[in-house]
């Protein structure tokens, strides 16, 4: 089925809406829950969903110290750390901007690949995209202006993108092909739940008293934004190819910005909007590789980005 087929477009739209709305749910959850609690609940609910789905599909949890040791590393860099950093970042930064920072992961992935020598497909176009992408980040946060967005929240969001990039590099070498992807992802999120729980004694104070909005938001974030969306993404790649899933990654910032403006009334100035466009253009250029996209995936659960395509 081609990427332009109605069925594919509907799947992509639903997936983009569910994933892109995650930044809105984080923002709402933080009105009554502190960042680490949001992270723990999100991981636990996502793991529960994937455990049910793995049992339904006949996939078993992995066995052996080696695979669980690798899952420990993946869970830290792909789930526990970035989930917490996004929650911390959104204490002070708009949800729409957080969604754009999520889309910078391919920039960090390419930079890390160049640094450690694993990225061999270096072209002028991709390097130009890398430079353009980071220029867009600078344009968004404008550290040269007193009214710029640079602060601890910004650094947390950038750290989340870097964490995802480290996770992708590690999992691409250590976890791809290790058992059923849904069961592996369930095990990874279980591990991430335990790792996140270790940080509960150091959690910040909540922004306000526990409320219904915060509870509903974190439940939706965990079940739909973390558990169900991974399964939908897996099915999209298996049925339609990795190109469709990669395209969804570019839609996430659009969804997060739109929901932030419509639901939360977040205002974005011309400089920030221009920076977002520059970032996405740079990311698109870094993904320019003349090869066919893989039609299957067996990598564990991680937050979506345009780098999901291993073309």
PDB file of N, CA and C in Angstrom, residues 26 31 48 75 117 119 129 139 185 192 208-209 240 257 271 281 283:
ATOM      1  N   UNK A  26       1.564  15.720  29.019  1.00  0.00           N
ATOM      2  CA  UNK A  26       2.603  15.958  30.031  1.00  0.00           C
ATOM      3  C   UNK A  26       2.345  17.283  30.736  1.00  0.00           C
ATOM      4  N   UNK A  31       0.187  19.723  36.219  1.00  0.00           N
ATOM      5  CA  UNK A  31      -0.600  20.642  37.051  1.00  0.00           C
ATOM      6  C   UNK A  31      -0.888  20.068  38.430  1.00  0.00           C
ATOM      7  N   UNK A  48       2.165  -2.044  31.047  1.00  0.00           N
ATOM      8  CA  UNK A  48       0.978  -2.887  31.230  1.00  0.00           C
ATOM      9  C   UNK A  48       0.271  -3.140  29.902  1.00  0.00           C
ATOM     10  N   UNK A  75      16.531   1.102  28.530  1.00  0.00           N
ATOM     11  CA  UNK A  75      15.435   1.683  29.303  1.00  0.00           C
ATOM     12  C   UNK A  75      15.836   3.019  29.910  1.00  0.00           C
ATOM     13  N   UNK A 117      32.193   7.192  14.520  1.00  0.00           N
ATOM     14  CA  UNK A 117      32.621   6.527  13.290  1.00  0.00           C
ATOM     15  C   UNK A 117      31.686   5.481  12.747  1.00  0.00           C
ATOM     16  N   UNK A 119      28.639   6.287  11.347  1.00  0.00           N
ATOM     17  CA  UNK A 119      27.888   6.885  10.251  1.00  0.00           C
ATOM     18  C   UNK A 119      28.812   7.062   9.047  1.00  0.00           C
ATOM     19  N   UNK A 129      22.224  19.867   6.379  1.00  0.00           N
ATOM     20  CA  UNK A 129      21.020  19.727   7.193  1.00  0.00           C
ATOM     21  C   UNK A 129      21.337  19.776   8.672  1.00  0.00           C
ATOM     22  N   UNK A 139      17.873  29.672  16.798  1.00  0.00           N
ATOM     23  CA  UNK A 139      16.868  30.679  16.462  1.00  0.00           C
ATOM     24  C   UNK A 139      15.664  30.594  17.400  1.00  0.00           C
ATOM     25  N   UNK A 185       9.781  -4.581  24.151  1.00  0.00           N
ATOM     26  CA  UNK A 185       9.399  -3.233  24.569  1.00  0.00           C
ATOM     27  C   UNK A 185       8.696  -3.246  25.920  1.00  0.00           C
ATOM     28  N   UNK A 192      12.277   0.465  32.816  1.00  0.00           N
ATOM     29  CA  UNK A 192      12.251   1.917  32.949  1.00  0.00           C
ATOM     30  C   UNK A 192      11.405   2.352  34.148  1.00  0.00           C
ATOM     31  N   UNK A 208       0.831  22.062  41.741  1.00  0.00           N
ATOM     32  CA  UNK A 208      -0.424  22.338  42.427  1.00  0.00           C
ATOM     33  C   UNK A 208      -0.957  21.068  43.040  1.00  0.00           C
ATOM     34  N   UNK A 209      -2.094  21.142  43.697  1.00  0.00           N
ATOM     35  CA  UNK A 209      -2.682  19.944  44.323  1.00  0.00           C
ATOM     36  C   UNK A 209      -3.133  18.939  43.264  1.00  0.00           C
ATOM     37  N   UNK A 240       3.044  -1.107   6.186  1.00  0.00           N
ATOM     38  CA  UNK A 240       3.199  -0.078   5.170  1.00  0.00           C
ATOM     39  C   UNK A 240       4.649   0.260   4.848  1.00  0.00           C
ATOM     40  N   UNK A 257       2.479  21.635  18.459  1.00  0.00           N
ATOM     41  CA  UNK A 257       2.341  23.088  18.399  1.00  0.00           C
ATOM     42  C   UNK A 257       0.863  23.480  18.280  1.00  0.00           C
ATOM     43  N   UNK A 271       9.776  34.490  15.423  1.00  0.00           N
ATOM     44  CA  UNK A 271      11.119  33.920  15.508  1.00  0.00           C
ATOM     45  C   UNK A 271      11.068  32.436  15.847  1.00  0.00           C
ATOM     46  N   UNK A 281      13.315  21.376   8.484  1.00  0.00           N
ATOM     47  CA  UNK A 281      13.990  21.306   7.183  1.00  0.00           C
ATOM     48  C   UNK A 281      15.372  20.683   7.339  1.00  0.00           C
ATOM     49  N   UNK A 283      16.338  18.605   9.722  1.00  0.00           N
ATOM     50  CA  UNK A 283      16.154  17.182  10.015  1.00  0.00           C
ATOM     51  C   UNK A 283      15.863  16.410   8.734  1.00  0.00           C
TER      52      UNK A 283
END
